[in-house]
CSV table of C-alpha atoms in Angstrom, one decimal:
chain,number,residue,atom,x,y,z
H,929,UNK,CA,0.0,0.1,0.1
H,930,UNK,CA,1.1,3.6,-0.9
H,931,UNK,CA,0.2,6.6,1.3
H,932,UNK,CA,-2.5,8.7,-0.2
H,933,UNK,CA,-4.1,12.1,0.7
H,934,UNK,CA,-6.8,10.4,2.5
H,935,UNK,CA,-4.5,8.5,4.7
H,936,UNK,CA,-2.8,11.9,5.5
H,937,UNK,CA,-6.0,13.5,6.2
H,938,UNK,CA,-7.0,10.6,8.6
H,939,UNK,CA,-3.8,10.9,10.6
H,940,UNK,CA,-4.5,14.6,10.9
H,941,UNK,CA,-8.0,14.0,12.0
H,942,UNK,CA,-7.0,11.4,14.7
H,943,UNK,CA,-4.6,13.8,16.1
H,944,UNK,CA,-6.9,17.0,16.1
H,945,UNK,CA,-9.9,15.1,17.6
H,946,UNK,CA,-7.7,13.3,20.2
H,947,UNK,CA,-9.6,10.1,19.7
H,948,UNK,CA,-10.4,7.4,17.0
H,949,UNK,CA,-14.2,7.8,17.7
H,950,UNK,CA,-14.1,11.7,17.3
H,951,UNK,CA,-12.0,11.4,14.1
H,952,UNK,CA,-14.3,8.7,12.8
H,953,UNK,CA,-17.3,10.9,13.2
H,954,UNK,CA,-15.5,13.7,11.6
H,955,UNK,CA,-14.6,11.6,8.6
H,956,UNK,CA,-18.0,9.9,8.4
H,957,UNK,CA,-16.6,6.4,8.7
H,958,UNK,CA,-17.1,3.8,11.6
H,959,UNK,CA,-14.5,3.6,14.2
H,960,UNK,CA,-13.6,-0.1,13.4
H,961,UNK,CA,-13.0,0.8,9.8
H,962,UNK,CA,-10.7,3.9,10.9
H,963,UNK,CA,-8.9,1.7,13.4
H,964,UNK,CA,-8.1,-0.7,10.4
H,965,UNK,CA,-7.1,2.0,8.2
H,966,UNK,CA,-4.7,3.4,10.8
H,967,UNK,CA,-3.2,0.0,11.2
H,968,UNK,CA,-2.6,-0.3,7.5
H,969,UNK,CA,-0.9,3.2,7.6
H,970,UNK,CA,1.4,2.2,10.4
H,971,UNK,CA,2.7,-0.7,8.5
H,972,UNK,CA,3.5,1.7,5.7
H,973,UNK,CA,5.3,4.3,8.2
H,974,UNK,CA,6.9,1.5,10.0
H,975,UNK,CA,5.9,1.9,13.5
H,976,UNK,CA,3.0,3.2,15.9
H,977,UNK,CA,1.7,6.7,15.2
H,978,UNK,CA,-0.4,7.2,18.3
H,979,UNK,CA,-0.5,5.8,21.8
H,980,UNK,CA,-3.4,5.8,24.4
H,981,UNK,CA,-2.8,8.7,26.9
H,982,UNK,CA,-4.9,9.9,29.7
H,983,UNK,CA,-6.8,12.3,27.8
H,984,UNK,CA,-7.1,10.1,24.6
H,985,UNK,CA,-4.7,9.1,21.9
H,986,UNK,CA,-1.4,11.0,21.5
H,987,UNK,CA,1.1,11.0,18.8
H,988,UNK,CA,4.3,9.1,19.2
H,989,UNK,CA,7.7,10.7,17.9
H,990,UNK,CA,7.1,8.8,14.7
H,991,UNK,CA,3.6,10.2,14.8
H,992,UNK,CA,4.7,13.7,15.2
H,993,UNK,CA,7.0,13.6,12.3
H,994,UNK,CA,4.4,12.0,10.1
H,995,UNK,CA,1.8,14.8,11.3
H,996,UNK,CA,4.4,17.6,10.4
H,997,UNK,CA,4.8,15.9,6.8
H,998,UNK,CA,1.2,15.4,6.4
H,999,UNK,CA,0.3,19.0,7.4
H,1000,UNK,CA,2.7,20.4,5.0
H,1001,UNK,CA,1.5,18.1,2.0
H,1002,UNK,CA,-2.1,18.8,2.6
H,1003,UNK,CA,-1.4,22.6,3.1
H,1004,UNK,CA,0.3,22.4,-0.4
H,1005,UNK,CA,-2.5,20.7,-1.8
H,1006,UNK,CA,-5.1,23.2,-0.5
H,1007,UNK,CA,-2.9,26.1,-2.1
H,1008,UNK,CA,-2.7,24.3,-5.3
H,1009,UNK,CA,-6.7,23.9,-5.2
H,1010,UNK,CA,-7.1,27.6,-4.4
H,1011,UNK,CA,-4.8,28.6,-7.4
H,1012,UNK,CA,-6.4,26.3,-9.9
H,1013,UNK,CA,-9.9,27.2,-8.9
H,1014,UNK,CA,-9.2,30.7,-9.0
H,1015,UNK,CA,-7.9,30.3,-12.5
H,1016,UNK,CA,-10.8,28.3,-13.8
H,1017,UNK,CA,-13.3,31.4,-13.4
H,1018,UNK,CA,-15.8,29.7,-15.8
H,1019,UNK,CA,-16.2,26.8,-13.6
H,1020,UNK,CA,-19.6,26.5,-11.7
H,1021,UNK,CA,-19.8,27.0,-7.8
H,1022,UNK,CA,-21.0,23.7,-6.4
H,1023,UNK,CA,-23.4,23.9,-3.5
H,1024,UNK,CA,-24.7,21.0,-1.5
H,1025,UNK,CA,-27.8,21.7,0.6
H,1026,UNK,CA,-29.9,19.6,3.0
H,1027,UNK,CA,-32.6,22.1,3.8
H,1028,UNK,CA,-35.2,22.0,0.9
H,1029,UNK,CA,-37.2,24.9,2.2
H,1030,UNK,CA,-34.2,27.2,1.2
H,1031,UNK,CA,-33.3,25.7,-2.3
H,1032,UNK,CA,-36.1,27.4,-4.3
H,1033,UNK,CA,-35.3,30.9,-2.9
H,1034,UNK,CA,-31.7,30.4,-3.3
H,1035,UNK,CA,-32.3,29.6,-7.1
H,1036,UNK,CA,-34.7,32.5,-7.4
H,1037,UNK,CA,-32.0,35.1,-6.5
H,1038,UNK,CA,-30.2,36.8,-9.3
H,1039,UNK,CA,-27.1,37.2,-7.1
H,1040,UNK,CA,-26.3,33.6,-7.3
H,1041,UNK,CA,-24.5,34.2,-10.5
H,1042,UNK,CA,-21.3,35.5,-8.9
H,1043,UNK,CA,-19.1,37.5,-11.4
H,1044,UNK,CA,-20.6,35.4,-14.2
H,1045,UNK,CA,-19.9,32.2,-12.2
H,1046,UNK,CA,-22.9,29.7,-12.3
H,1047,UNK,CA,-24.1,27.8,-9.4
H,1048,UNK,CA,-25.0,24.0,-9.5
H,1049,UNK,CA,-27.3,22.9,-6.5
H,1050,UNK,CA,-27.6,19.3,-5.1
H,1051,UNK,CA,-29.9,18.2,-2.4
H,1052,UNK,CA,-28.6,15.6,0.3
H,1053,UNK,CA,-30.1,13.6,3.0
H,1054,UNK,CA,-27.3,13.4,5.3
H,1055,UNK,CA,-25.1,16.2,7.0
H,1056,UNK,CA,-22.2,13.7,7.3
H,1057,UNK,CA,-22.5,13.3,3.3
H,1058,UNK,CA,-22.4,17.0,2.9
H,1059,UNK,CA,-19.3,17.5,4.9
H,1060,UNK,CA,-17.5,14.5,3.6
H,1061,UNK,CA,-18.0,15.8,-0.1
H,1062,UNK,CA,-17.0,19.4,1.0
H,1063,UNK,CA,-13.8,17.9,2.3
H,1064,UNK,CA,-13.3,15.8,-0.9
H,1065,UNK,CA,-14.0,18.9,-3.1
H,1066,UNK,CA,-17.3,17.5,-4.3
H,1067,UNK,CA,-19.0,20.6,-3.2
H,1068,UNK,CA,-17.4,24.2,-2.6
H,1069,UNK,CA,-20.4,25.3,-0.3
H,1070,UNK,CA,-22.8,23.5,1.8
H,1071,UNK,CA,-25.8,24.7,3.7
H,1072,UNK,CA,-26.9,22.6,6.5
H,1073,UNK,CA,-28.5,22.5,10.0
H,1074,UNK,CA,-27.5,21.6,13.6
H,1075,UNK,CA,-29.9,20.7,16.4
H,1076,UNK,CA,-29.6,21.8,20.1
H,1077,UNK,CA,-25.9,21.5,21.2
H,1078,UNK,CA,-24.8,19.3,18.3
H,1079,UNK,CA,-21.9,20.7,16.2
H,1080,UNK,CA,-20.9,19.4,13.1
H,1081,UNK,CA,-17.0,18.9,12.7
H,1082,UNK,CA,-15.9,20.7,9.4
H,1083,UNK,CA,-12.9,19.3,7.2
H,1084,UNK,CA,-9.6,21.1,7.0
H,1085,UNK,CA,-9.8,24.3,4.8
H,1086,UNK,CA,-13.3,24.9,5.6
H,1087,UNK,CA,-14.8,28.2,7.0
H,1088,UNK,CA,-18.3,28.7,8.3
H,1089,UNK,CA,-20.7,31.2,9.1
H,1090,UNK,CA,-24.1,30.9,11.2
H,1091,UNK,CA,-27.0,31.9,9.2
H,1092,UNK,CA,-29.8,31.6,11.6
H,1093,UNK,CA,-28.5,31.2,15.1
H,1094,UNK,CA,-31.9,29.7,16.6
H,1095,UNK,CA,-35.3,28.5,15.3
H,1096,UNK,CA,-37.8,26.7,17.4
H,1097,UNK,CA,-38.7,23.3,15.9
H,1098,UNK,CA,-42.4,22.3,15.8
H,1099,UNK,CA,-44.5,19.5,15.4
H,1100,UNK,CA,-46.3,18.4,12.3
H,1101,UNK,CA,-49.5,16.1,12.9
H,1102,UNK,CA,-52.5,14.9,11.2
H,1103,UNK,CA,-55.3,17.4,11.0
H,1104,UNK,CA,-57.4,14.6,12.5
H,1105,UNK,CA,-55.1,14.4,15.6
H,1106,UNK,CA,-57.0,14.9,19.1
H,1107,UNK,CA,-54.3,17.8,19.7
H,1108,UNK,CA,-54.5,19.4,16.2
H,1109,UNK,CA,-56.9,22.2,17.6
H,1110,UNK,CA,-54.4,23.4,20.1
H,1111,UNK,CA,-52.4,26.3,19.3
H,1112,UNK,CA,-49.3,25.2,21.4
H,1113,UNK,CA,-48.4,21.8,22.4
H,1114,UNK,CA,-46.6,20.7,25.6
H,1115,UNK,CA,-43.9,17.9,24.8
H,1116,UNK,CA,-45.2,15.9,27.6
H,1117,UNK,CA,-48.5,15.7,25.9
H,1118,UNK,CA,-46.8,13.7,23.2
H,1119,UNK,CA,-46.1,10.7,25.4
H,1120,UNK,CA,-47.1,7.4,23.6
H,1121,UNK,CA,-46.9,9.0,20.2
H,1122,UNK,CA,-45.1,7.3,17.1
H,1123,UNK,CA,-42.3,9.6,16.0
H,1124,UNK,CA,-40.8,9.6,12.5
H,1125,UNK,CA,-37.3,10.7,11.7
H,1126,UNK,CA,-35.2,10.7,8.6
H,1127,UNK,CA,-33.1,7.5,7.8
H,1128,UNK,CA,-29.9,9.6,8.1
H,1129,UNK,CA,-30.9,12.1,10.7
H,1130,UNK,CA,-27.3,12.9,11.6
H,1131,UNK,CA,-27.9,16.6,12.5
H,1132,UNK,CA,-28.4,15.8,16.1
H,1133,UNK,CA,-32.2,15.7,15.8
H,1134,UNK,CA,-33.0,12.2,17.2
H,1135,UNK,CA,-30.5,12.8,20.2
H,1136,UNK,CA,-32.1,16.3,20.9
H,1137,UNK,CA,-35.7,14.6,20.7
H,1138,UNK,CA,-34.5,11.8,23.2
H,1139,UNK,CA,-33.1,14.2,25.6
H,1140,UNK,CA,-36.1,16.8,25.6
H,1141,UNK,CA,-38.5,13.9,26.0
H,1142,UNK,CA,-36.6,12.3,28.9
H,1143,UNK,CA,-36.9,15.8,30.6
H,1144,UNK,CA,-40.6,15.8,29.8
H,1145,UNK,CA,-40.9,12.4,31.8
H,1146,UNK,CA,-41.0,9.8,28.8
H,1147,UNK,CA,-39.0,7.7,26.2
H,1148,UNK,CA,-40.1,8.4,22.5
H,1149,UNK,CA,-41.0,5.6,20.2
H,1150,UNK,CA,-38.9,6.5,17.0
H,1151,UNK,CA,-40.7,4.1,14.8
H,1152,UNK,CA,-40.4,5.3,11.3
H,1153,UNK,CA,-37.1,6.1,9.5
H,1154,UNK,CA,-38.0,7.3,6.0
H,1155,UNK,CA,-36.0,9.1,3.5
H,1156,UNK,CA,-38.6,10.0,1.1
H,1157,UNK,CA,-40.4,13.2,2.2
H,1158,UNK,CA,-43.6,12.6,0.3
H,1159,UNK,CA,-44.0,9.3,2.0
H,1160,UNK,CA,-43.2,11.0,5.4
H,1161,UNK,CA,-46.0,13.6,4.8
H,1162,UNK,CA,-48.5,10.9,3.7
H,1163,UNK,CA,-48.1,8.9,6.8
H,1164,UNK,CA,-48.4,11.8,9.0
H,1165,UNK,CA,-51.4,13.1,7.1
H,1166,UNK,CA,-52.9,9.4,7.7
H,1167,UNK,CA,-52.2,9.8,11.5
H,1168,UNK,CA,-49.6,7.0,11.7
H,1169,UNK,CA,-46.9,9.3,13.2
H,1170,UNK,CA,-46.0,12.8,14.0
H,1171,UNK,CA,-42.5,14.5,13.3
H,1172,UNK,CA,-40.2,17.2,14.3
H,1173,UNK,CA,-40.3,20.0,11.7
H,1174,UNK,CA,-38.6,23.4,10.9
H,1175,UNK,CA,-40.9,26.2,11.6
H,1176,UNK,CA,-40.4,27.7,8.1
H,1177,UNK,CA,-41.6,24.3,6.4
H,1178,UNK,CA,-44.4,24.6,3.9
H,1179,UNK,CA,-48.0,23.6,4.5
H,1180,UNK,CA,-48.9,19.9,3.6
H,1181,UNK,CA,-52.5,18.7,2.8
H,1182,UNK,CA,-53.9,16.8,5.6
H,1183,UNK,CA,-51.3,18.1,8.2
H,1184,UNK,CA,-50.9,20.8,10.6
H,1185,UNK,CA,-47.9,22.4,12.4
H,1186,UNK,CA,-48.0,23.5,16.0
H,1187,UNK,CA,-45.0,25.0,18.2
H,1188,UNK,CA,-43.9,23.3,21.4
H,1189,UNK,CA,-44.2,25.3,24.6
H,1190,UNK,CA,-40.7,26.5,25.9
H,1191,UNK,CA,-38.8,25.7,22.8
H,1192,UNK,CA,-37.4,22.5,24.1
H,1193,UNK,CA,-35.7,21.6,20.7
H,1194,UNK,CA,-34.3,24.3,18.5
H,1195,UNK,CA,-31.9,24.4,15.5
H,1196,UNK,CA,-29.6,26.7,13.9
H,1197,UNK,CA,-28.6,26.9,10.1
H,1198,UNK,CA,-24.9,27.2,9.0
H,1199,UNK,CA,-23.4,27.9,5.7
H,1200,UNK,CA,-19.9,26.5,5.3
H,1201,UNK,CA,-17.4,26.8,2.4
H,1202,UNK,CA,-14.0,25.6,1.1
H,1203,UNK,CA,-11.8,28.7,1.1
H,1204,UNK,CA,-9.6,27.4,-1.6
H,1205,UNK,CA,-12.7,27.6,-3.9
H,1206,UNK,CA,-14.7,30.5,-2.6
H,1207,UNK,CA,-13.6,34.1,-1.8
H,1208,UNK,CA,-14.7,36.1,1.2
H,1209,UNK,CA,-16.9,38.3,-1.0
H,1210,UNK,CA,-18.5,35.2,-2.8
H,1211,UNK,CA,-19.3,33.7,0.6
H,1212,UNK,CA,-20.9,37.1,1.7
H,1213,UNK,CA,-23.1,37.0,-1.2
H,1214,UNK,CA,-24.1,33.5,-1.0
H,1215,UNK,CA,-24.9,34.3,2.9
H,1216,UNK,CA,-27.1,37.1,2.1
H,1217,UNK,CA,-29.0,35.1,-0.6
H,1218,UNK,CA,-29.5,32.3,1.7
H,1219,UNK,CA,-30.7,34.8,4.5
H,1220,UNK,CA,-33.2,36.3,2.0
H,1221,UNK,CA,-34.6,32.9,1.1
H,1222,UNK,CA,-35.0,32.2,4.7
H,1223,UNK,CA,-36.8,35.5,5.5
H,1224,UNK,CA,-38.9,34.8,2.6
H,1225,UNK,CA,-40.4,31.7,4.5
H,1226,UNK,CA,-40.9,33.2,8.1
H,1227,UNK,CA,-44.5,34.0,7.0
H,1228,UNK,CA,-45.2,30.2,6.0
H,1229,UNK,CA,-46.6,29.6,9.5
H,1230,UNK,CA,-48.1,32.5,11.6
H,1231,UNK,CA,-46.8,31.2,14.9
H,1232,UNK,CA,-43.2,31.5,13.7
H,1233,UNK,CA,-43.7,35.1,12.7
H,1234,UNK,CA,-44.8,35.8,16.0
H,1235,UNK,CA,-41.8,34.0,17.6
H,1236,UNK,CA,-39.5,35.5,15.1
H,1237,UNK,CA,-40.7,39.1,15.8
H,1238,UNK,CA,-39.9,38.6,19.5
H,1239,UNK,CA,-36.5,37.1,19.2
H,1240,UNK,CA,-34.2,39.6,17.1
H,1241,UNK,CA,-31.1,37.7,18.4
H,1242,UNK,CA,-32.2,34.8,16.0
H,1243,UNK,CA,-32.0,36.9,12.9
H,1244,UNK,CA,-29.0,36.6,10.5
H,1245,UNK,CA,-26.2,39.1,10.6
H,1246,UNK,CA,-26.7,41.5,7.7
H,1247,UNK,CA,-24.8,44.3,9.1
């Protein structure tokens, strides 16, 4: 086996995370797979690169040497990417997004053509996939969400800016649900419900739901894990399940959206970009376009407009 860039990136992530588990989460792989990869790397380098210390894994003298070389190589590759992308001014800017509610608004804004540069937009179902593809150069910019205290670890060379610091998650349920007539719900009222989540809910949503429900005195039944959004809406409309939903989500026939009293679960929206492919000015234009798309959806649900007007600290920084 010969060392490749992905091997150098793995070694750097292990050192930065201080543990194989943390590095595996950042890289979007399983811990056993990363452990096996590290053993193969160590066979090539001729010795152990990390040892277990009191606060996690620590680099050995050989590991420190390899890390220094790896960081130098990766920095050179970053610089090469920046220079070549800057020269290829006619190449499209590649945006990955997981927030469908913002996609149409982004595409509708004329400032998405930056200095004559086109933008391509792909929608993913996984934050982990978005981050991995940003690190691999598949995307230049990603737009994603985080729930409660969950923080997405970004790859080397990426910068990020918070678009929406806080938004209150709400509940989507069938119009025939016994609680559908209430203006506001207590989370405790939903004990015994069947909950629906995405197959790849890796934005902290399931963990936030479980924690909030525990504080409310019950354990949620996460029965359905479905990727297809149309199927999710159909099952909710049929009364088979309820789901957490962003407050800017559009209306769906047969369902209603209700806020949770006390905002036990909240999210934030962030924009991240590869600094080798996107200039600061371009990132600012994209930020403003995404902010405009979000603001255009605040009135999708009257309860969110009321909350939004009462919480200026949740507004995007357009100063």
